[in-house]
């Protein structure tokens, strides 16, 4: 079964809009685990507009399943990851000013940089993953960076799924086969939801983990967090 890691950034966004500690981000992380999620994901940004560095430090020692930290590997991010030592770090190429991650790494142009950063994390015993699109060249070159896994950027799949699901999934099936061939583990994330998740998980070979935040937390506003986590887990039982 593909593992579900819940990204709790949006809970922090709501908290930060008002100040104080409501909703409680730490409690939400623990509840996601208690309700069955196999991981917790956070994506701290330098302006701390949602998850704060202090949240990461508080949550890290309490997570019993898998703790995944996403982010752009500037010095402050690297220092934070090395301090808290999550199970996995996912590197994304988004600069601080972007609203959300919207592109994958160019693993050819950034090969030497990624290799250096990834080696730093692996020396600390942290599994690495890099956010990437379905370009076969980028996936094949990713192995040269030393990364353990890739995370497929699934926005195009989610956008095209209502129009033609077979067309939407085709590049991801091919990308997964390439990743499997070169020995890279496969994660996926971005705009996966209750409508498109099962088809994706059923058809992408070797899919180890999905990271889902915006859709899951939005669904939880209507359906409740426990029920929503269980619904997403059912979609992954294929």
PDB file of C-alpha atoms in Angstrom:
ATOM      1  CA  UNK A   1       0.000   0.000   0.000  1.00  0.00           C
ATOM      2  CA  UNK A   2       1.218   3.497  -0.860  1.00  0.00           C
ATOM      3  CA  UNK A   3       1.872   5.510   2.294  1.00  0.00           C
ATOM      4  CA  UNK A   4      -0.053   8.706   3.064  1.00  0.00           C
ATOM      5  CA  UNK A   5       1.870  11.648   4.479  1.00  0.00           C
ATOM      6  CA  UNK A   6      -0.343  14.571   5.490  1.00  0.00           C
ATOM      7  CA  UNK A   7       1.041  18.045   4.837  1.00  0.00           C
ATOM      8  CA  UNK A   8      -0.183  20.260   7.710  1.00  0.00           C
ATOM      9  CA  UNK A   9       0.913  23.624   6.290  1.00  0.00           C
ATOM     10  CA  UNK A  10      -2.665  24.811   5.736  1.00  0.00           C
ATOM     11  CA  UNK A  11      -3.508  24.280   9.391  1.00  0.00           C
ATOM     12  CA  UNK A  12      -0.631  26.594  10.247  1.00  0.00           C
ATOM     13  CA  UNK A  13      -1.919  29.116   7.674  1.00  0.00           C
ATOM     14  CA  UNK A  14      -5.244  29.321   9.509  1.00  0.00           C
ATOM     15  CA  UNK A  15      -3.508  29.687  12.869  1.00  0.00           C
ATOM     16  CA  UNK A  16      -1.228  32.437  11.619  1.00  0.00           C
ATOM     17  CA  UNK A  17      -4.122  34.427  10.174  1.00  0.00           C
ATOM     18  CA  UNK A  18      -5.376  35.145  13.677  1.00  0.00           C
ATOM     19  CA  UNK A  19      -2.340  34.702  15.896  1.00  0.00           C
ATOM     20  CA  UNK A  20      -2.288  32.577  19.010  1.00  0.00           C
ATOM     21  CA  UNK A  21      -2.363  28.809  18.819  1.00  0.00           C
ATOM     22  CA  UNK A  22      -5.772  27.980  17.316  1.00  0.00           C
ATOM     23  CA  UNK A  23      -5.847  25.622  15.546  1.00  0.00           C
ATOM     24  CA  UNK A  24      -3.065  23.785  17.340  1.00  0.00           C
ATOM     25  CA  UNK A  25      -0.590  22.635  14.688  1.00  0.00           C
ATOM     26  CA  UNK A  26       1.196  20.195  16.987  1.00  0.00           C
ATOM     27  CA  UNK A  27      -2.091  18.547  17.964  1.00  0.00           C
ATOM     28  CA  UNK A  28      -3.102  18.314  14.317  1.00  0.00           C
ATOM     29  CA  UNK A  29       0.132  16.501  13.479  1.00  0.00           C
ATOM     30  CA  UNK A  30      -0.395  14.033  16.306  1.00  0.00           C
ATOM     31  CA  UNK A  31      -4.038  13.550  15.337  1.00  0.00           C
ATOM     32  CA  UNK A  32      -3.136  12.773  11.724  1.00  0.00           C
ATOM     33  CA  UNK A  33      -0.917   9.975  12.977  1.00  0.00           C
ATOM     34  CA  UNK A  34      -3.553   8.780  15.431  1.00  0.00           C
ATOM     35  CA  UNK A  35      -6.145   8.677  12.653  1.00  0.00           C
ATOM     36  CA  UNK A  36      -3.939   6.416  10.524  1.00  0.00           C
ATOM     37  CA  UNK A  37      -1.665   8.607   8.390  1.00  0.00           C
ATOM     38  CA  UNK A  38       1.739   7.020   7.891  1.00  0.00           C
ATOM     39  CA  UNK A  39       3.587  10.318   7.893  1.00  0.00           C
ATOM     40  CA  UNK A  40       3.530  14.055   8.556  1.00  0.00           C
ATOM     41  CA  UNK A  41       4.921  16.602   6.086  1.00  0.00           C
ATOM     42  CA  UNK A  42       5.839  20.231   6.723  1.00  0.00           C
ATOM     43  CA  UNK A  43       7.197  22.853   4.338  1.00  0.00           C
ATOM     44  CA  UNK A  44       8.743  25.744   6.280  1.00  0.00           C
ATOM     45  CA  UNK A  45       9.513  28.859   4.270  1.00  0.00           C
ATOM     46  CA  UNK A  46      11.875  31.673   5.288  1.00  0.00           C
ATOM     47  CA  UNK A  47       8.993  34.108   5.964  1.00  0.00           C
ATOM     48  CA  UNK A  48       7.238  31.464   8.132  1.00  0.00           C
ATOM     49  CA  UNK A  49       3.902  32.345   6.555  1.00  0.00           C
ATOM     50  CA  UNK A  50       2.550  28.943   7.557  1.00  0.00           C
ATOM     51  CA  UNK A  51       4.777  26.366   9.263  1.00  0.00           C
ATOM     52  CA  UNK A  52       7.304  28.043  11.549  1.00  0.00           C
ATOM     53  CA  UNK A  53      10.758  26.746  12.341  1.00  0.00           C
ATOM     54  CA  UNK A  54       9.595  26.461  15.956  1.00  0.00           C
ATOM     55  CA  UNK A  55       6.761  24.154  14.777  1.00  0.00           C
ATOM     56  CA  UNK A  56       9.288  21.904  13.087  1.00  0.00           C
ATOM     57  CA  UNK A  57      11.388  21.697  16.244  1.00  0.00           C
ATOM     58  CA  UNK A  58       8.337  20.862  18.349  1.00  0.00           C
ATOM     59  CA  UNK A  59       6.833  18.282  16.002  1.00  0.00           C
ATOM     60  CA  UNK A  60       9.998  16.416  14.966  1.00  0.00           C
ATOM     61  CA  UNK A  61      10.660  14.449  18.169  1.00  0.00           C
ATOM     62  CA  UNK A  62       6.972  13.580  18.621  1.00  0.00           C
ATOM     63  CA  UNK A  63       6.253  12.005  15.220  1.00  0.00           C
ATOM     64  CA  UNK A  64       6.273   8.213  15.503  1.00  0.00           C
ATOM     65  CA  UNK A  65       5.617   7.332  11.853  1.00  0.00           C
ATOM     66  CA  UNK A  66       7.620   9.352   9.288  1.00  0.00           C
ATOM     67  CA  UNK A  67       8.532  13.022   9.435  1.00  0.00           C
ATOM     68  CA  UNK A  68       9.155  14.655   6.055  1.00  0.00           C
ATOM     69  CA  UNK A  69      10.466  18.218   5.712  1.00  0.00           C
ATOM     70  CA  UNK A  70      10.101  19.896   2.317  1.00  0.00           C
ATOM     71  CA  UNK A  71      11.829  23.054   1.256  1.00  0.00           C
ATOM     72  CA  UNK A  72      14.325  25.001  -0.768  1.00  0.00           C
ATOM     73  CA  UNK A  73      17.815  24.153   0.460  1.00  0.00           C
ATOM     74  CA  UNK A  74      19.136  27.527   1.532  1.00  0.00           C
ATOM     75  CA  UNK A  75      21.439  27.684   4.557  1.00  0.00           C
ATOM     76  CA  UNK A  76      18.725  28.183   7.169  1.00  0.00           C
ATOM     77  CA  UNK A  77      16.736  25.240   5.796  1.00  0.00           C
ATOM     78  CA  UNK A  78      19.780  22.978   5.674  1.00  0.00           C
ATOM     79  CA  UNK A  79      20.699  23.919   9.242  1.00  0.00           C
ATOM     80  CA  UNK A  80      17.148  23.210  10.447  1.00  0.00           C
ATOM     81  CA  UNK A  81      17.027  19.795   8.787  1.00  0.00           C
ATOM     82  CA  UNK A  82      20.415  18.802  10.187  1.00  0.00           C
ATOM     83  CA  UNK A  83      19.274  19.935  13.629  1.00  0.00           C
ATOM     84  CA  UNK A  84      15.994  17.980  13.803  1.00  0.00           C
ATOM     85  CA  UNK A  85      17.021  15.016  11.605  1.00  0.00           C
ATOM     86  CA  UNK A  86      13.696  14.038   9.990  1.00  0.00           C
ATOM     87  CA  UNK A  87      13.199  10.655   8.362  1.00  0.00           C
ATOM     88  CA  UNK A  88      13.085  12.307   4.946  1.00  0.00           C
ATOM     89  CA  UNK A  89      13.932  15.656   3.399  1.00  0.00           C
ATOM     90  CA  UNK A  90      12.294  16.627   0.102  1.00  0.00           C
ATOM     91  CA  UNK A  91      14.118  19.302  -1.852  1.00  0.00           C
ATOM     92  CA  UNK A  92      12.025  21.693  -3.933  1.00  0.00           C
ATOM     93  CA  UNK A  93      13.391  24.364  -6.283  1.00  0.00           C
ATOM     94  CA  UNK A  94      10.957  27.128  -5.341  1.00  0.00           C
ATOM     95  CA  UNK A  95      12.412  30.486  -4.296  1.00  0.00           C
ATOM     96  CA  UNK A  96      11.048  32.131  -1.125  1.00  0.00           C
ATOM     97  CA  UNK A  97       8.559  34.448  -2.862  1.00  0.00           C
ATOM     98  CA  UNK A  98       6.459  31.819  -4.670  1.00  0.00           C
ATOM     99  CA  UNK A  99       2.993  30.954  -3.350  1.00  0.00           C
ATOM    100  CA  UNK A 100       3.416  27.190  -3.726  1.00  0.00           C
ATOM    101  CA  UNK A 101       5.804  24.724  -5.357  1.00  0.00           C
ATOM    102  CA  UNK A 102       5.159  24.968  -9.091  1.00  0.00           C
ATOM    103  CA  UNK A 103       8.108  23.346 -10.873  1.00  0.00           C
ATOM    104  CA  UNK A 104      10.517  20.472 -10.560  1.00  0.00           C
ATOM    105  CA  UNK A 105      14.304  20.507 -10.410  1.00  0.00           C
ATOM    106  CA  UNK A 106      16.444  20.741 -13.504  1.00  0.00           C
ATOM    107  CA  UNK A 107      18.731  17.926 -12.399  1.00  0.00           C
ATOM    108  CA  UNK A 108      21.171  18.560 -15.233  1.00  0.00           C
ATOM    109  CA  UNK A 109      21.708  22.258 -14.587  1.00  0.00           C
ATOM    110  CA  UNK A 110      21.715  21.778 -10.806  1.00  0.00           C
ATOM    111  CA  UNK A 111      23.469  18.411 -10.664  1.00  0.00           C
ATOM    112  CA  UNK A 112      26.560  19.507  -8.745  1.00  0.00           C
ATOM    113  CA  UNK A 113      24.579  21.647  -6.297  1.00  0.00           C
ATOM    114  CA  UNK A 114      22.072  18.891  -5.576  1.00  0.00           C
ATOM    115  CA  UNK A 115      24.841  16.329  -5.219  1.00  0.00           C
ATOM    116  CA  UNK A 116      26.541  18.455  -2.550  1.00  0.00           C
ATOM    117  CA  UNK A 117      23.341  19.140  -0.589  1.00  0.00           C
ATOM    118  CA  UNK A 118      22.102  15.554  -0.805  1.00  0.00           C
ATOM    119  CA  UNK A 119      25.444  14.198   0.391  1.00  0.00           C
ATOM    120  CA  UNK A 120      25.229  16.497   3.419  1.00  0.00           C
ATOM    121  CA  UNK A 121      21.834  15.108   4.385  1.00  0.00           C
ATOM    122  CA  UNK A 122      22.739  11.501   3.673  1.00  0.00           C
ATOM    123  CA  UNK A 123      25.868  11.805   5.801  1.00  0.00           C
ATOM    124  CA  UNK A 124      23.462  12.695   8.628  1.00  0.00           C
ATOM    125  CA  UNK A 125      21.391   9.576   7.954  1.00  0.00           C
ATOM    126  CA  UNK A 126      18.449  11.419   6.357  1.00  0.00           C
ATOM    127  CA  UNK A 127      16.679   9.910   3.319  1.00  0.00           C
ATOM    128  CA  UNK A 128      16.469  12.369   0.432  1.00  0.00           C
ATOM    129  CA  UNK A 129      13.894  13.041  -2.258  1.00  0.00           C
ATOM    130  CA  UNK A 130      13.802  15.707  -4.954  1.00  0.00           C
ATOM    131  CA  UNK A 131      10.722  17.333  -6.482  1.00  0.00           C
ATOM    132  CA  UNK A 132      10.714  16.620 -10.211  1.00  0.00           C
ATOM    133  CA  UNK A 133       8.565  16.729 -13.342  1.00  0.00           C
ATOM    134  CA  UNK A 134       7.974  13.935 -15.838  1.00  0.00           C
ATOM    135  CA  UNK A 135      10.910  14.800 -18.105  1.00  0.00           C
ATOM    136  CA  UNK A 136      12.760  11.524 -18.655  1.00  0.00           C
ATOM    137  CA  UNK A 137      16.124  13.279 -18.971  1.00  0.00           C
ATOM    138  CA  UNK A 138      15.693  14.898 -15.561  1.00  0.00           C
ATOM    139  CA  UNK A 139      14.707  11.612 -13.949  1.00  0.00           C
ATOM    140  CA  UNK A 140      17.604   9.696 -15.469  1.00  0.00           C
ATOM    141  CA  UNK A 141      20.022  12.412 -14.399  1.00  0.00           C
ATOM    142  CA  UNK A 142      18.557  12.502 -10.883  1.00  0.00           C
ATOM    143  CA  UNK A 143      20.403   9.297 -10.078  1.00  0.00           C
ATOM    144  CA  UNK A 144      23.667  11.217 -10.541  1.00  0.00           C
ATOM    145  CA  UNK A 145      22.747  13.552  -7.678  1.00  0.00           C
ATOM    146  CA  UNK A 146      22.733  10.631  -5.265  1.00  0.00           C
ATOM    147  CA  UNK A 147      19.127  11.108  -4.212  1.00  0.00           C
ATOM    148  CA  UNK A 148      17.238   8.151  -2.784  1.00  0.00           C
ATOM    149  CA  UNK A 149      13.863   9.114  -4.231  1.00  0.00           C
ATOM    150  CA  UNK A 150      12.061  11.519  -6.507  1.00  0.00           C
ATOM    151  CA  UNK A 151       8.722  13.179  -5.818  1.00  0.00           C
ATOM    152  CA  UNK A 152       6.676  13.462  -9.010  1.00  0.00           C
ATOM    153  CA  UNK A 153       5.006  16.870  -9.373  1.00  0.00           C
ATOM    154  CA  UNK A 154       1.392  15.939 -10.122  1.00  0.00           C
ATOM    155  CA  UNK A 155      -0.327  19.242 -10.924  1.00  0.00           C
ATOM    156  CA  UNK A 156      -0.594  18.422 -14.655  1.00  0.00           C
ATOM    157  CA  UNK A 157      -2.174  15.072 -13.801  1.00  0.00           C
ATOM    158  CA  UNK A 158      -4.761  16.708 -11.552  1.00  0.00           C
ATOM    159  CA  UNK A 159      -5.547  19.396 -14.131  1.00  0.00           C
ATOM    160  CA  UNK A 160      -6.009  16.953 -17.002  1.00  0.00           C
ATOM    161  CA  UNK A 161      -7.674  14.130 -15.068  1.00  0.00           C
ATOM    162  CA  UNK A 162     -11.281  15.415 -15.544  1.00  0.00           C
ATOM    163  CA  UNK A 163     -10.717  15.762 -19.302  1.00  0.00           C
ATOM    164  CA  UNK A 164      -8.944  12.480 -20.105  1.00  0.00           C
ATOM    165  CA  UNK A 165      -7.593  10.403 -17.244  1.00  0.00           C
ATOM    166  CA  UNK A 166      -5.642   8.018 -19.478  1.00  0.00           C
ATOM    167  CA  UNK A 167      -3.890  10.913 -21.166  1.00  0.00           C
ATOM    168  CA  UNK A 168      -3.281  12.545 -17.785  1.00  0.00           C
ATOM    169  CA  UNK A 169      -1.655   9.491 -16.215  1.00  0.00           C
ATOM    170  CA  UNK A 170       0.446   8.387 -19.206  1.00  0.00           C
ATOM    171  CA  UNK A 171       3.558  10.534 -18.566  1.00  0.00           C
ATOM    172  CA  UNK A 172       3.557   9.531 -14.912  1.00  0.00           C
ATOM    173  CA  UNK A 173       3.428   5.832 -15.736  1.00  0.00           C
ATOM    174  CA  UNK A 174       6.384   6.296 -18.070  1.00  0.00           C
ATOM    175  CA  UNK A 175       8.281   8.370 -15.503  1.00  0.00           C
ATOM    176  CA  UNK A 176       7.719   5.751 -12.816  1.00  0.00           C
ATOM    177  CA  UNK A 177       9.029   3.018 -15.100  1.00  0.00           C
ATOM    178  CA  UNK A 178      12.149   5.076 -15.763  1.00  0.00           C
ATOM    179  CA  UNK A 179      12.639   5.715 -12.035  1.00  0.00           C
ATOM    180  CA  UNK A 180      12.197   2.035 -11.267  1.00  0.00           C
ATOM    181  CA  UNK A 181      14.699   1.180 -13.991  1.00  0.00           C
ATOM    182  CA  UNK A 182      17.428   3.448 -12.604  1.00  0.00           C
ATOM    183  CA  UNK A 183      16.738   2.520  -8.978  1.00  0.00           C
ATOM    184  CA  UNK A 184      14.981   5.593  -7.618  1.00  0.00           C
ATOM    185  CA  UNK A 185      12.133   5.364  -5.121  1.00  0.00           C
ATOM    186  CA  UNK A 186       8.936   7.204  -6.111  1.00  0.00           C
ATOM    187  CA  UNK A 187       6.883   9.692  -4.109  1.00  0.00           C
ATOM    188  CA  UNK A 188       4.249  12.030  -5.531  1.00  0.00           C
ATOM    189  CA  UNK A 189       2.361  15.156  -4.589  1.00  0.00           C
ATOM    190  CA  UNK A 190       0.517  18.335  -5.576  1.00  0.00           C
ATOM    191  CA  UNK A 191      -3.245  18.594  -6.161  1.00  0.00           C
ATOM    192  CA  UNK A 192      -3.946  14.919  -5.506  1.00  0.00           C
ATOM    193  CA  UNK A 193      -7.426  14.546  -3.994  1.00  0.00           C
ATOM    194  CA  UNK A 194     -10.308  12.153  -3.377  1.00  0.00           C
ATOM    195  CA  UNK A 195     -11.328  12.315  -7.034  1.00  0.00           C
ATOM    196  CA  UNK A 196      -8.012  11.453  -8.668  1.00  0.00           C
ATOM    197  CA  UNK A 197      -5.909   9.698  -6.024  1.00  0.00           C
ATOM    198  CA  UNK A 198      -7.048   6.105  -6.462  1.00  0.00           C
ATOM    199  CA  UNK A 199      -6.534   6.105 -10.227  1.00  0.00           C
ATOM    200  CA  UNK A 200      -3.053   7.560  -9.787  1.00  0.00           C
ATOM    201  CA  UNK A 201      -1.992   5.092  -7.097  1.00  0.00           C
ATOM    202  CA  UNK A 202      -3.454   2.154  -9.021  1.00  0.00           C
ATOM    203  CA  UNK A 203      -1.586   2.954 -12.232  1.00  0.00           C
ATOM    204  CA  UNK A 204       1.803   4.333 -11.204  1.00  0.00           C
ATOM    205  CA  UNK A 205       4.149   1.371 -10.624  1.00  0.00           C
ATOM    206  CA  UNK A 206       6.274   1.429  -7.506  1.00  0.00           C
ATOM    207  CA  UNK A 207       4.577   4.426  -5.872  1.00  0.00           C
ATOM    208  CA  UNK A 208       5.846   4.485  -2.280  1.00  0.00           C
ATOM    209  CA  UNK A 209       4.307   7.621  -0.804  1.00  0.00           C
ATOM    210  CA  UNK A 210       1.992  10.538  -1.529  1.00  0.00           C
ATOM    211  CA  UNK A 211       2.149  13.857   0.309  1.00  0.00           C
ATOM    212  CA  UNK A 212      -1.226  15.611   0.414  1.00  0.00           C
ATOM    213  CA  UNK A 213      -2.041  18.864   2.149  1.00  0.00           C
ATOM    214  CA  UNK A 214      -4.327  21.457   0.569  1.00  0.00           C
ATOM    215  CA  UNK A 215      -7.057  19.098  -0.637  1.00  0.00           C
ATOM    216  CA  UNK A 216      -7.041  16.919   2.465  1.00  0.00           C
ATOM    217  CA  UNK A 217      -7.186  19.815   4.926  1.00  0.00           C
ATOM    218  CA  UNK A 218      -9.902  21.491   2.834  1.00  0.00           C
ATOM    219  CA  UNK A 219     -11.957  18.281   2.834  1.00  0.00           C
ATOM    220  CA  UNK A 220     -11.490  18.065   6.594  1.00  0.00           C
ATOM    221  CA  UNK A 221     -13.327  21.376   7.024  1.00  0.00           C
ATOM    222  CA  UNK A 222     -16.470  19.649   5.766  1.00  0.00           C
ATOM    223  CA  UNK A 223     -15.881  16.036   6.731  1.00  0.00           C
ATOM    224  CA  UNK A 224     -13.742  16.182   9.869  1.00  0.00           C
ATOM    225  CA  UNK A 225     -10.049  15.366  10.055  1.00  0.00           C
ATOM    226  CA  UNK A 226     -10.354  11.774  11.263  1.00  0.00           C
ATOM    227  CA  UNK A 227     -12.940  10.853   8.641  1.00  0.00           C
ATOM    228  CA  UNK A 228     -10.966  12.593   5.901  1.00  0.00           C
ATOM    229  CA  UNK A 229      -7.693  10.843   6.697  1.00  0.00           C
ATOM    230  CA  UNK A 230      -9.531   7.524   6.654  1.00  0.00           C
ATOM    231  CA  UNK A 231     -11.145   8.371   3.303  1.00  0.00           C
ATOM    232  CA  UNK A 232      -7.758   9.143   1.737  1.00  0.00           C
ATOM    233  CA  UNK A 233      -6.300   5.939   3.152  1.00  0.00           C
ATOM    234  CA  UNK A 234      -9.141   3.958   1.578  1.00  0.00           C
ATOM    235  CA  UNK A 235      -8.311   5.462  -1.807  1.00  0.00           C
ATOM    236  CA  UNK A 236      -4.783   4.065  -1.448  1.00  0.00           C
ATOM    237  CA  UNK A 237      -5.907   0.532  -0.618  1.00  0.00           C
ATOM    238  CA  UNK A 238      -5.817  -0.822  -4.148  1.00  0.00           C
TER     239      UNK A 238
END
